[in-house]
Coordinates of C-alpha atoms and ligand atoms in Angstrom, one line a residue:
M1 CA 0.0 0.0 0.1
I2 CA 1.6 3.1 -1.4
P3 CA 0.4 6.9 -0.9
Q4 CA 0.0 6.7 -4.7
A5 CA -3.1 4.6 -4.5
V6 CA -4.5 7.1 -2.2
V7 CA -3.6 9.7 -4.8
A8 CA -5.6 7.7 -7.2
M9 CA -8.7 7.6 -5.5
L10 CA -8.7 11.0 -4.3
A11 CA -8.1 12.2 -8.1
C12 CA -11.0 10.2 -9.2
A13 CA -13.2 11.8 -6.5
R14 CA -11.8 15.3 -7.5
I15 CA -12.8 14.9 -11.1
G16 CA -16.1 13.0 -10.4
A17 CA -15.0 9.7 -11.9
V18 CA -15.9 6.5 -10.1
H19 CA -13.0 4.3 -8.6
S20 CA -13.1 0.8 -8.0
V21 CA -10.3 -0.4 -5.9
V22 CA -9.1 -3.9 -6.0
F23 CA -7.0 -5.7 -3.1
G24 CA -3.6 -6.5 -4.2
G25 CA -3.8 -10.2 -3.1
F26 CA -6.3 -11.2 -5.8
A27 CA -5.4 -13.5 -8.4
A28 CA -5.7 -12.3 -12.1
S29 CA -9.1 -14.4 -12.6
E30 CA -10.7 -12.0 -10.1
L31 CA -10.7 -9.3 -12.8
Y32 CA -12.0 -10.7 -16.0
V33 CA -14.9 -13.3 -17.0
D34 CA -13.3 -16.2 -15.9
V35 CA -13.6 -20.0 -16.9
A36 CA -13.3 -21.5 -13.9
T37 CA -11.6 -24.7 -15.2
T38 CA -8.5 -23.2 -16.9
I39 CA -5.8 -24.0 -14.7
F40 CA -6.5 -27.8 -15.0
S41 CA -5.3 -29.7 -18.3
A42 CA -7.5 -28.5 -21.2
S43 CA -8.3 -32.2 -22.5
L44 CA -10.0 -32.9 -19.2
L45 CA -12.2 -29.6 -19.0
P46 CA -15.3 -30.6 -17.5
E47 CA -18.4 -28.2 -17.5
V48 CA -17.2 -24.6 -17.6
T49 CA -18.2 -21.9 -15.4
L50 CA -18.5 -18.4 -16.4
R51 CA -18.2 -15.4 -13.7
A52 CA -18.5 -11.8 -14.6
K53 CA -15.5 -10.2 -12.4
R54 CA -14.5 -6.8 -11.9
I55 CA -13.3 -5.4 -14.9
E56 CA -16.0 -6.7 -17.1
D57 CA -18.6 -5.6 -14.4
C58 CA -17.3 -2.1 -14.2
Q59 CA -15.5 -1.4 -17.5
P60 CA -13.1 1.1 -16.4
K61 CA -11.7 3.7 -18.9
V62 CA -8.4 3.9 -16.9
I63 CA -6.7 1.4 -15.0
V64 CA -4.1 2.4 -12.5
T65 CA -1.8 0.0 -10.7
A66 CA 1.7 -0.2 -9.2
S67 CA 4.5 -2.3 -10.7
C68 CA 4.3 -4.7 -8.0
G69 CA 3.4 -5.3 -4.3
V70 CA 5.7 -6.1 -1.4
E71 CA 4.9 -8.9 0.9
P72 CA 7.0 -10.4 3.4
S73 CA 7.7 -13.6 1.6
R74 CA 7.9 -12.3 -1.9
I75 CA 7.3 -9.5 -4.5
V76 CA 3.9 -9.6 -6.2
S77 CA 4.2 -8.7 -9.7
Y78 CA 1.2 -6.9 -10.5
K79 CA 1.4 -5.8 -14.0
P80 CA 1.6 -9.5 -15.4
L81 CA -1.7 -10.4 -13.6
L82 CA -3.2 -7.1 -15.2
N83 CA -1.6 -8.1 -18.6
E84 CA -3.3 -11.6 -18.0
A85 CA -6.5 -10.3 -17.1
L86 CA -6.7 -7.6 -20.0
S87 CA -5.6 -10.5 -22.6
K88 CA -8.7 -12.2 -21.5
C89 CA -11.1 -9.4 -21.1
K90 CA -13.8 -8.6 -23.7
H91 CA -13.6 -4.9 -22.3
K92 CA -10.8 -3.0 -23.0
A93 CA -9.5 -0.3 -21.0
S94 CA -7.8 2.7 -22.9
T95 CA -5.0 3.3 -20.8
Q96 CA -3.1 1.7 -17.7
I97 CA -1.1 4.0 -15.6
I98 CA 2.1 2.3 -14.1
Y99 CA 3.9 3.4 -10.8
Q100 CA 7.2 1.6 -11.0
R101 CA 8.1 0.7 -7.6
P102 CA 11.9 0.2 -6.8
E103 CA 11.6 -3.2 -6.1
Q104 CA 10.4 -4.0 -9.6
T105 CA 10.6 -1.9 -12.7
L106 CA 9.0 -3.0 -15.9
V107 CA 9.3 -2.3 -19.4
L108 CA 6.1 -0.7 -20.5
D109 CA 4.0 -0.9 -23.7
P110 CA 2.7 2.3 -24.9
E111 CA 1.3 0.6 -27.8
K112 CA -1.1 -1.2 -25.5
G113 CA -1.9 1.7 -23.8
D114 CA 0.6 1.4 -21.0
R115 CA 1.9 5.1 -19.3
D116 CA 4.5 5.7 -16.7
W117 CA 3.0 7.7 -13.5
E118 CA 5.8 9.9 -13.0
E119 CA 5.9 10.8 -16.7
E120 CA 2.4 11.6 -16.8
V121 CA 2.6 13.4 -13.6
A122 CA 5.6 15.5 -14.9
S123 CA 3.9 16.2 -18.3
A124 CA 0.8 17.5 -16.5
E125 CA 2.8 20.0 -14.1
R126 CA 4.7 21.0 -17.5
M127 CA 1.0 21.6 -19.0
E128 CA -0.2 23.3 -16.0
R129 CA -3.1 21.0 -15.8
T130 CA -4.4 21.1 -12.5
G131 CA -7.7 19.1 -12.9
E132 CA -10.1 21.6 -11.4
C133 CA -12.8 19.9 -8.9
V134 CA -16.0 18.8 -10.6
D135 CA -19.4 19.3 -9.0
V136 CA -21.2 15.9 -8.3
A137 CA -24.7 15.4 -7.1
A138 CA -25.1 13.6 -3.6
R139 CA -26.6 10.6 -4.9
D140 CA -23.8 10.1 -7.9
P141 CA -21.6 7.3 -7.1
L142 CA -18.3 7.9 -5.6
Y143 CA -17.0 4.4 -5.8
L144 CA -17.8 0.7 -6.4
L145 CA -16.3 -1.5 -3.9
Y146 CA -16.8 -5.6 -4.9
T147 CA -17.3 -8.0 -2.5
S148 CA -17.9 -11.9 -2.0
G149 CA -21.4 -13.1 -2.1
S150 CA -22.6 -16.4 -2.1
T151 CA -21.6 -17.1 -5.6
G152 CA -18.4 -16.8 -7.6
A153 CA -19.3 -13.6 -9.0
P154 CA -18.4 -10.6 -6.8
K155 CA -20.9 -7.7 -5.9
G156 CA -20.4 -4.4 -7.0
I157 CA -21.6 -2.3 -4.0
V158 CA -22.2 1.4 -5.1
R159 CA -21.3 4.0 -2.7
E160 CA -22.7 7.5 -3.0
N161 CA -21.1 10.9 -2.7
G162 CA -23.2 12.6 -0.2
G163 CA -24.5 10.1 2.2
H164 CA -21.0 8.7 2.2
A165 CA -19.1 12.1 3.2
V166 CA -21.7 12.7 5.8
A167 CA -21.4 9.0 7.3
V168 CA -17.7 9.1 7.5
N169 CA -17.0 12.5 8.6
W170 CA -19.7 11.9 11.4
S171 CA -18.2 8.9 12.5
M172 CA -14.8 10.1 13.4
P173 CA -15.7 12.0 16.6
N174 CA -18.6 10.3 17.4
I175 CA -17.8 6.6 17.1
F176 CA -13.9 7.0 16.9
G177 CA -13.4 10.0 19.5
V178 CA -11.1 11.9 17.3
A179 CA -10.7 15.8 16.4
P180 CA -9.2 17.7 13.8
G181 CA -5.3 17.5 14.0
D182 CA -5.5 13.8 15.7
V183 CA -3.9 11.2 14.3
F184 CA -5.8 7.9 13.1
F185 CA -3.9 4.6 12.3
C186 CA -6.4 2.0 10.7
S187 CA -4.2 -0.9 9.5
S188 CA -6.5 -2.6 7.1
D189 CA -5.9 -2.0 3.4
I190 CA -7.4 0.2 0.8
G191 CA -8.5 -2.8 -1.0
W192 CA -11.5 -3.4 1.5
V193 CA -14.3 -1.2 3.1
V194 CA -12.4 -0.3 6.1
G195 CA -9.5 1.1 4.4
H196 CA -11.7 3.1 1.8
S197 CA -13.5 4.8 4.9
F198 CA -10.9 4.9 7.7
I199 CA -7.7 5.1 6.0
V200 CA -8.5 7.7 3.5
Y201 CA -12.3 9.1 3.6
G202 CA -12.9 9.5 7.0
P203 CA -10.1 10.9 8.4
L204 CA -9.2 13.1 5.7
L205 CA -12.7 14.7 5.5
H206 CA -12.4 15.4 9.2
G207 CA -9.0 17.0 9.1
C208 CA -7.3 14.1 11.1
T209 CA -3.9 12.9 9.7
T210 CA -4.2 9.2 8.4
V211 CA -1.3 6.5 8.7
L212 CA -0.6 4.5 5.5
Y213 CA 1.1 1.3 6.7
E214 CA 2.5 -1.1 4.4
G215 CA 3.6 -4.2 6.6
K216 CA 1.9 -6.7 8.9
P217 CA 1.3 -6.6 12.4
V218 CA 4.2 -9.1 13.4
G219 CA 7.3 -10.3 11.1
T220 CA 8.0 -6.6 9.4
P221 CA 10.1 -6.6 11.1
D222 CA 8.6 -7.7 14.5
A223 CA 5.3 -7.6 16.8
G224 CA 6.1 -4.1 18.2
A225 CA 5.3 -2.6 14.6
F226 CA 2.2 -1.0 15.8
W227 CA 3.5 0.2 19.0
R228 CA 6.3 1.8 17.3
I229 CA 3.8 3.7 14.8
V230 CA 1.7 4.7 17.6
E231 CA 5.0 6.4 19.4
E232 CA 6.5 7.7 16.1
Y233 CA 3.1 9.6 15.0
K234 CA 1.4 10.1 18.5
V235 CA -1.6 7.8 17.2
K236 CA -4.7 8.5 19.3
V237 CA -6.8 5.7 17.8
L238 CA -5.9 2.5 16.5
S239 CA -8.2 0.6 14.2
T240 CA -7.4 -2.9 13.2
A241 CA -8.9 -6.6 12.8
P242 CA -9.0 -9.0 15.7
T243 CA -6.8 -11.5 13.5
A244 CA -4.0 -8.8 13.2
I245 CA -4.1 -7.9 17.0
R246 CA -4.3 -12.0 17.7
A247 CA -1.3 -12.4 15.7
I248 CA 0.7 -10.1 18.1
K249 CA -0.1 -12.3 21.1
V250 CA -0.2 -15.9 19.6
C251 CA 3.0 -17.4 20.3
Q252 CA 3.6 -20.0 17.9
F253 CA 2.9 -18.0 14.5
C254 CA 4.4 -20.6 12.5
R255 CA 3.9 -19.5 9.2
F256 CA 6.7 -17.0 9.3
Q257 CA 9.2 -19.9 10.7
N258 CA 10.1 -21.1 7.3
H259 CA 10.5 -17.9 5.7
D260 CA 14.6 -16.9 5.7
S261 CA 13.7 -13.2 5.7
M262 CA 11.8 -13.4 8.9
P263 CA 13.5 -13.8 12.5
K264 CA 13.9 -17.0 13.7
A265 CA 13.9 -16.4 17.5
P266 CA 10.1 -17.1 18.8
E267 CA 10.2 -14.1 20.6
K268 CA 10.9 -11.9 17.6
R269 CA 7.9 -13.5 15.6
A270 CA 5.2 -12.9 18.3
D271 CA 4.8 -11.1 21.7
P272 CA 2.7 -13.4 23.7
D273 CA 3.6 -11.4 27.1
G274 CA 3.4 -8.0 25.7
N275 CA 7.1 -7.1 25.9
Y276 CA 7.2 -5.0 22.9
V277 CA 4.5 -2.5 24.2
K278 CA 6.8 -2.0 27.3
Q279 CA 9.6 -0.6 24.7
Y280 CA 7.5 2.1 23.2
D281 CA 5.6 5.3 24.9
I282 CA 2.1 4.5 23.6
S283 CA 0.5 7.2 25.9
S284 CA -1.1 8.9 22.9
L285 CA -3.2 5.9 22.4
K286 CA -6.9 6.2 23.6
H287 CA -8.6 3.6 22.0
L288 CA -8.5 0.4 20.3
F289 CA -11.2 -0.5 17.5
L290 CA -11.6 -3.6 16.2
A291 CA -13.8 -4.6 13.3
G292 CA -14.0 -7.1 10.3
E293 CA -14.9 -10.4 12.2
R294 CA -16.2 -11.4 15.8
S295 CA -13.7 -10.0 18.6
D296 CA -12.9 -13.0 20.7
P297 CA -13.1 -12.0 24.5
D298 CA -9.4 -13.4 25.3
T299 CA -8.1 -11.2 22.7
V300 CA -10.2 -8.2 24.1
V301 CA -9.2 -8.7 27.5
H302 CA -5.6 -9.4 26.7
F303 CA -5.2 -5.9 24.8
S304 CA -7.5 -3.8 27.2
K305 CA -5.1 -4.8 30.0
L306 CA -2.0 -4.6 28.0
L307 CA -2.5 -1.1 26.4
N308 CA -4.8 0.3 29.2
V309 CA -7.3 1.6 26.5
P310 CA -11.0 0.4 25.9
V311 CA -11.1 -2.2 23.4
R312 CA -14.2 -1.3 21.1
D313 CA -15.6 -4.0 19.1
N314 CA -17.3 -2.4 15.9
Y315 CA -19.5 -4.3 13.1
W316 CA -20.1 -3.4 9.6
Q317 CA -20.0 -4.5 6.1
T318 CA -18.8 -3.4 2.7
E319 CA -22.5 -2.7 2.2
T320 CA -22.9 -0.4 4.9
G321 CA -19.6 1.6 4.6
F322 CA -19.6 2.7 8.3
P323 CA -20.2 0.8 11.3
I324 CA -23.8 -0.4 12.2
T325 CA -22.9 -1.2 15.9
A326 CA -20.1 0.1 18.1
P327 CA -19.6 1.2 21.8
C328 CA -18.9 5.1 20.9
A329 CA -16.0 6.8 22.0
F330 CA -17.2 10.2 21.4
T331 CA -14.7 13.0 21.7
H332 CA -15.5 13.9 25.4
P333 CA -14.7 10.7 27.4
S334 CA -17.5 11.1 29.6
D335 CA -20.1 10.7 27.1
S336 CA -18.4 7.6 25.8
T337 CA -20.3 4.1 25.5
P338 CA -18.9 1.5 27.8
P339 CA -17.9 -1.7 25.7
K340 CA -19.0 -4.9 26.7
T341 CA -16.6 -8.0 26.0
G342 CA -18.1 -10.3 23.5
S343 CA -20.5 -7.6 21.9
A344 CA -20.2 -5.2 19.0
G345 CA -21.8 -2.5 20.9
P346 CA -25.3 -0.8 20.4
P347 CA -26.5 0.4 16.8
I348 CA -25.2 3.7 15.4
P349 CA -27.6 6.3 15.2
G350 CA -29.4 6.0 11.7
Y351 CA -29.4 2.1 11.9
D352 CA -32.5 0.3 13.4
V353 CA -31.0 -3.0 14.0
R354 CA -33.7 -5.7 14.4
V355 CA -33.3 -9.6 14.8
L356 CA -35.5 -11.8 12.8
S357 CA -36.5 -15.5 13.6
S358 CA -38.4 -18.1 12.4
T359 CA -40.1 -20.8 14.7
L360 CA -38.0 -23.3 12.8
S361 CA -34.8 -21.7 13.5
E362 CA -35.4 -20.1 16.7
H363 CA -33.8 -23.0 18.6
T364 CA -30.9 -24.0 16.5
H365 CA -27.6 -22.2 15.8
D366 CA -27.9 -23.6 12.3
H367 CA -26.9 -20.3 10.6
A368 CA -27.0 -21.3 6.7
E369 CA -29.8 -23.4 6.5
S370 CA -32.1 -21.2 8.8
T371 CA -32.1 -18.3 6.2
T372 CA -34.3 -20.4 3.8
N373 CA -37.4 -20.4 6.3
S374 CA -39.5 -17.4 4.6
K375 CA -41.7 -16.5 7.6
L376 CA -39.5 -14.3 9.8
K377 CA -40.8 -12.0 12.6
E378 CA -39.0 -9.8 15.0
A379 CA -37.6 -11.6 18.1
P380 CA -37.4 -10.5 21.6
P381 CA -33.9 -9.9 23.3
N382 CA -31.5 -12.4 23.7
V383 CA -32.9 -14.7 20.8
L384 CA -30.8 -15.6 18.1
G385 CA -31.8 -14.8 14.6
N386 CA -31.1 -13.0 11.4
L387 CA -29.7 -9.7 11.9
A388 CA -31.4 -6.9 9.6
L389 CA -31.8 -3.3 9.2
K390 CA -35.3 -1.9 9.4
L391 CA -35.8 0.1 6.5
P392 CA -35.0 3.2 5.8
L393 CA -31.3 2.9 5.6
P394 CA -29.0 5.7 6.9
P395 CA -26.8 8.0 4.6
G396 CA -23.6 6.2 3.5
C397 CA -25.2 2.8 3.3
F398 CA -25.6 1.4 0.0
M399 CA -28.6 1.5 -2.3
D400 CA -27.8 -0.6 -5.1
L401 CA -25.4 -2.9 -6.6
W402 CA -23.4 -2.0 -10.0
N403 CA -25.3 -3.6 -12.8
G404 CA -27.6 -5.3 -10.1
T405 CA -30.5 -3.8 -9.0
D406 CA -32.5 -6.8 -9.4
K407 CA -30.1 -8.7 -7.4
F408 CA -30.0 -5.9 -4.6
V409 CA -33.6 -6.3 -4.3
K410 CA -33.8 -9.9 -4.5
G411 CA -30.6 -10.8 -2.1
Y412 CA -31.0 -7.9 0.3
L413 CA -34.6 -6.6 0.8
S414 CA -36.9 -9.5 -0.2
K415 CA -36.3 -11.8 2.9
S416 CA -38.6 -9.8 4.8
E417 CA -40.6 -7.2 3.8
G418 CA -39.5 -3.7 5.2
Y419 CA -35.9 -5.0 6.2
L420 CA -32.8 -5.2 4.6
D421 CA -31.1 -8.7 5.6
L422 CA -27.4 -8.2 6.8
T423 CA -26.9 -11.9 6.3
D424 CA -25.5 -12.6 9.8
A425 CA -26.8 -14.3 12.8
G426 CA -26.8 -12.6 16.0
W427 CA -28.8 -11.2 18.9
I428 CA -29.3 -8.1 21.0
D429 CA -29.3 -8.2 24.5
S430 CA -31.5 -6.8 27.1
D431 CA -29.4 -3.4 27.1
G432 CA -29.5 -3.2 23.3
Y433 CA -26.0 -4.5 22.6
V434 CA -25.9 -6.5 19.5
N435 CA -23.8 -9.8 19.4
V436 CA -22.7 -11.1 16.0
M437 CA -22.4 -14.6 15.4
G438 CA -21.4 -15.5 11.8
R439 CA -22.5 -15.3 8.3
T440 CA -25.8 -16.8 7.2
D441 CA -24.9 -17.4 3.7
D442 CA -21.9 -19.1 2.0
V443 CA -19.4 -16.5 3.0
I444 CA -16.5 -16.9 5.7
N445 CA -14.2 -14.6 7.1
T446 CA -10.3 -15.4 7.0
A447 CA -8.3 -13.0 8.6
G448 CA -10.9 -10.5 8.3
H449 CA -11.1 -11.2 4.5
R450 CA -14.8 -12.1 3.4
L451 CA -14.5 -15.0 1.1
S452 CA -17.0 -17.2 -0.7
T453 CA -17.1 -20.8 -0.1
G454 CA -19.4 -21.0 -3.0
A455 CA -16.8 -19.5 -5.4
M456 CA -14.2 -21.9 -3.9
E457 CA -16.7 -25.0 -4.6
E458 CA -17.0 -23.8 -8.2
I459 CA -13.1 -23.9 -8.5
V460 CA -13.0 -27.2 -6.7
S461 CA -15.6 -28.9 -8.6
A462 CA -14.3 -27.9 -12.1
H463 CA -11.3 -30.2 -11.1
P464 CA -11.6 -33.4 -13.8
M465 CA -11.6 -35.9 -10.8
V466 CA -14.1 -34.0 -8.6
A467 CA -17.5 -35.2 -8.8
E468 CA -19.0 -33.2 -6.3
C469 CA -17.6 -30.9 -3.1
A470 CA -18.4 -28.7 -0.1
V471 CA -16.4 -26.0 1.4
V472 CA -17.2 -24.7 5.0
G473 CA -15.6 -22.3 7.2
A474 CA -13.8 -24.2 10.4
K475 CA -12.7 -22.1 13.4
D476 CA -8.9 -21.0 13.3
A477 CA -7.1 -19.8 16.7
M478 CA -5.5 -16.8 14.6
K479 CA -7.4 -16.1 11.4
G480 CA -11.0 -16.6 13.1
E481 CA -12.1 -18.9 10.5
V482 CA -10.3 -21.3 7.6
A483 CA -12.0 -22.8 4.5
V484 CA -12.2 -26.4 5.0
G485 CA -12.9 -28.3 1.5
F486 CA -14.7 -31.7 1.3
T487 CA -14.5 -33.9 -2.2
V488 CA -16.1 -37.1 -3.8
L489 CA -14.1 -38.1 -6.5
K490 CA -16.1 -39.4 -9.9
Q491 CA -16.1 -43.0 -10.2
S492 CA -13.9 -43.3 -12.9
S493 CA -10.8 -41.5 -10.7
T494 CA -8.5 -43.5 -8.8
L495 CA -6.3 -42.3 -6.4
S496 CA -3.8 -45.1 -5.9
T497 CA -1.7 -44.5 -8.8
P498 CA 1.3 -42.7 -8.6
T499 CA 0.0 -40.0 -11.0
H500 CA -2.9 -39.3 -9.1
T501 CA -2.3 -39.5 -5.4
P502 CA -4.7 -38.1 -2.8
E503 CA -1.5 -35.6 -1.4
K504 CA -1.3 -34.5 -5.5
L505 CA -5.0 -33.9 -6.0
I506 CA -5.1 -31.8 -2.6
K507 CA -2.3 -29.7 -3.8
E508 CA -3.9 -29.3 -7.2
L509 CA -7.1 -28.1 -5.6
R510 CA -5.1 -25.8 -2.8
S511 CA -3.1 -24.4 -6.3
A512 CA -6.3 -24.2 -8.1
V513 CA -8.0 -21.9 -5.3
R514 CA -4.7 -19.7 -4.7
T515 CA -4.3 -19.3 -8.6
Q516 CA -8.0 -18.3 -9.2
I517 CA -9.0 -16.3 -5.8
G518 CA -5.8 -15.5 -4.1
A519 CA -3.0 -16.8 -1.7
F520 CA -5.0 -14.8 1.1
A521 CA -7.8 -17.1 0.8
C522 CA -5.6 -19.9 2.7
F523 CA -7.4 -22.9 1.3
N524 CA -5.1 -25.3 3.1
H525 CA -7.5 -28.2 4.2
V526 CA -8.9 -30.7 2.0
Y527 CA -10.5 -34.2 2.6
V528 CA -11.4 -36.9 0.0
L529 CA -14.7 -38.5 1.0
E530 CA -16.6 -41.6 -0.2
K531 CA -20.0 -39.6 0.2
L532 CA -21.1 -36.3 1.3
P533 CA -23.9 -35.7 3.9
K534 CA -27.2 -34.9 2.2
T535 CA -31.0 -34.7 2.6
R536 CA -33.2 -37.0 0.5
S537 CA -33.8 -34.2 -1.6
G538 CA -30.0 -34.1 -2.3
K539 CA -29.2 -31.1 -0.4
V540 CA -25.3 -30.9 1.0
L541 CA -25.8 -30.7 4.7
R542 CA -22.9 -28.3 5.1
R543 CA -23.9 -27.3 8.7
V544 CA -23.0 -31.1 9.5
L545 CA -19.8 -30.8 8.0
R546 CA -19.1 -27.5 9.8
A547 CA -20.0 -29.2 13.3
I548 CA -17.3 -32.0 12.4
V549 CA -14.7 -29.7 11.6
N550 CA -15.4 -27.5 14.8
G551 CA -15.4 -30.7 16.9
E552 CA -19.2 -29.7 17.8
E553 CA -22.0 -31.8 18.7
V554 CA -23.4 -33.0 15.3
V555 CA -27.3 -32.4 15.1
V556 CA -28.4 -35.1 12.3
P557 CA -31.5 -34.1 10.6
P558 CA -34.2 -36.6 10.2
T559 CA -34.4 -35.7 6.4
I560 CA -30.8 -37.2 5.9
E561 CA -30.3 -39.4 3.1
D562 CA -27.7 -41.7 4.8
P563 CA -27.1 -41.5 8.4
G564 CA -24.0 -43.5 8.5
V565 CA -22.1 -41.0 6.6
V566 CA -21.9 -38.9 9.5
E567 CA -19.8 -41.2 11.4
E568 CA -17.7 -42.0 8.5
I569 CA -16.7 -38.4 8.0
E570 CA -15.9 -37.8 11.8
G571 CA -13.7 -40.8 11.3
V572 CA -11.5 -39.3 8.3
V573 CA -11.8 -35.9 10.1
R574 CA -10.4 -37.2 13.3
G575 CA -8.1 -39.7 11.8
K576 CA -6.1 -37.2 9.7
G577 CA -6.6 -33.8 11.8
L578 CA -6.8 -30.7 9.3
K579 CA -4.8 -31.4 6.5
G580 CA -2.3 -29.3 4.8
V581 CA -0.9 -26.5 7.1
Ligands
COA1 N1 -1.0 -8.7 -2.0 C1 -0.7 -10.0 -2.3 N2 -0.5 -11.2 -1.4 C2 -1.1 -10.9 -0.4 C3 -1.8 -9.8 0.2 C4 -1.6 -8.7 -0.6 N3 -2.1 -7.3 -0.3 N4 -2.2 -10.0 1.5 C5 -1.9 -11.4 1.7 N5 -1.3 -11.7 0.6 C6 -0.8 -13.4 0.6 C7 0.6 -13.3 1.5 O1 1.6 -13.1 0.9 C8 0.4 -14.9 1.7 O2 0.9 -15.4 0.4 P1 2.0 -16.7 0.8 O3 1.1 -17.9 1.2 O4 2.6 -17.1 -0.7 O5 2.9 -16.4 1.8 C9 -1.2 -15.1 1.7 O6 -1.8 -14.2 1.2 C10 -1.8 -15.3 3.2 O7 -1.4 -13.8 3.7 P2 -2.0 -13.4 5.2 O8 -3.6 -13.6 5.1 O9 -1.4 -12.0 5.5 O10 -1.5 -14.5 6.2 P3 -0.3 -14.5 6.8 O11 -0.3 -15.8 8.0 O12 0.9 -14.3 6.1 O13 -0.3 -13.4 8.0 C11 -1.7 -12.0 9.5 C12 -1.3 -13.3 8.9 C13 -2.7 -12.0 10.7 C14 -0.5 -11.5 10.2 C15 -2.2 -11.3 8.4 O14 -3.6 -12.2 7.9 C16 -2.9 -9.9 8.8 O15 -2.1 -9.1 9.0 N6 -4.3 -9.8 8.7 C17 -5.2 -8.7 9.0 C18 -5.9 -8.4 7.7 C19 -6.6 -7.3 8.1 O16 -6.3 -6.1 8.2 N7 -7.8 -7.5 7.6 C20 -8.9 -6.5 7.8 C21 -9.8 -6.1 6.3 S1 -11.1 -5.0 7.2
AMP2 P1 -16.9 -7.1 5.1 O1 -17.8 -6.8 4.1 O2 -15.7 -7.8 4.2 O3 -16.3 -6.0 5.6 O4 -17.2 -8.4 5.9 C1 -18.5 -8.0 6.4 C2 -18.7 -9.2 7.4 O5 -17.8 -9.3 8.2 C3 -20.1 -9.1 8.2 O6 -21.1 -9.4 7.5 C4 -19.9 -10.0 9.5 O7 -20.1 -11.1 9.2 C5 -18.1 -9.5 9.6 N1 -17.8 -8.6 10.7 C6 -17.5 -7.5 10.6 N2 -17.5 -7.0 11.8 C7 -17.5 -7.9 12.7 C8 -17.7 -7.8 13.9 N3 -17.4 -6.7 14.9 N4 -18.1 -9.1 14.7 C9 -18.5 -9.9 14.3 N5 -18.5 -9.9 12.8 C10 -18.1 -8.9 12.2

């Protein structure tokens, strides 16, 4: 993440152009209309899945990218990814502006529309082209941000100028407790909504200083990175993801052990006892905000003691653009709402949060299947159900999908008339604090990244040996949730020959997800089964698989086709453990 990325966003806003930022960790095929099978041998192509992705969907005139991104273990070349996408896109952007990072400079091809960022800036300066501000209407779109839904096709969330500016500007003093001149450090990435709202627009609209951090909470170079930044820039508020902060306290952060560039001593990788905090003056820090996934109580308690500041869990989505719930800090400490461990706080003004429940789902914690029940009604306090917003929506919240008004109405507004479905399960306690338990659709949250298990299933099932598959989320001590795949092979496929071992298949499936979604999807666990658990009508019982991988009590529904399959799968999972870390 480099300042030029923010400059590009703000330049679009200035001239009334709509921007759509793509997270640097995505694979090339997240950009174009993707044939989900392309990475497997062409002679073995089974059914082909077409997915309209970002470039095809938003049809950009100009694409701006850096030559590369910098990750702890490698340099990620963006231009080849872009070239691959452009070569496969029907839509052609007229210009690609490339910022050449010193870590990797590339030969550009002006014939194909490539332009060098520095040369373009110099030329604009020579010609005294300032790019005057363009007035836009409040309801004109400021940006599109694509996010995962239940299928492989990401949804383009449309954010409008007026409501967004009001909402994020209001959030700064009231939710986060910062005033003009204060320093705000949001450690997310501008590829995600949190980064749009609170690395870029919120702090800058409110006259705060924002910190742009390219690095990880640990390993770049050590687990004191956040505290060093707090001291150096006198940060008043740190906003991060539970995963990021958990990484600092989790002792055996084994991922980095194999990277030669990483420090080898365990105490340099993580800081379970909080020793790094003591090396820095963090007295400027007044609040720690956590968002993106559920904050586990252990982490909240650990950091509120260690940093001696309130830890404020806040809940929101790409769709809403700013927090739906939060224990607000307010600029005057005496006004602040006390956080409650385990809860994401009460609703923010403008959001009327309700819990909708059906008689069928009321007594079960089965989120995914509960949403198919049609008769939902408002639940009393402390009853688990589907979280929903009673209409109307507040300013800043999305009001449409790009090229997808029908999908917007069907996907978000049709479940219960007069409500927007948040596709999260949760409950509201008697004090009005909201507790968010997890998604009700086929979406999981890995390290604060929203990922579609449906998209992973499309990729896995495209493998020529796979007859059917299911991907579910399993709890993970550091990343919150990770994807676990279950496959059943085609009858003609055998895994006993040297060319087709289970290990080889698993490796191919992992690599397929990595190549088609991105490394950050962390699709490392795959099992090969004889049979998936299904209802007699043929629906895969993903909740049974979720219960098994999470070591929870398995509630076997009476509609199951073959009850014996549950024991078999438990045996496979228990016998082999989670495969593949
Ligand atoms: N560009 C390219 N690749 C990226 C990337 C990016 N911006 N971000 C992650 N990746 C890649 C990594 O290089 C890694 O690839 P590898 O397997 O080849 O090494 C893979 O994705 C997994 O990376 P990551 O998710 O960062 O896991 P990690 O185990 O390396 O680090 C954490 C763990 C907890 C430190 C890290 O996940 C993190 O900082 N999470 C917080 C994220 C966050 O702020 N989310 C909030 C969004 S609102
Ligand atoms: P995204 O759109 O990527 O920001 O992801 C939104 C999803 O992240 C929500 O639907 C929730 O499932 C989850 N989420 C975000 N914040 C929280 C939180 N504070 N507690 C629990 N889940 C959260």
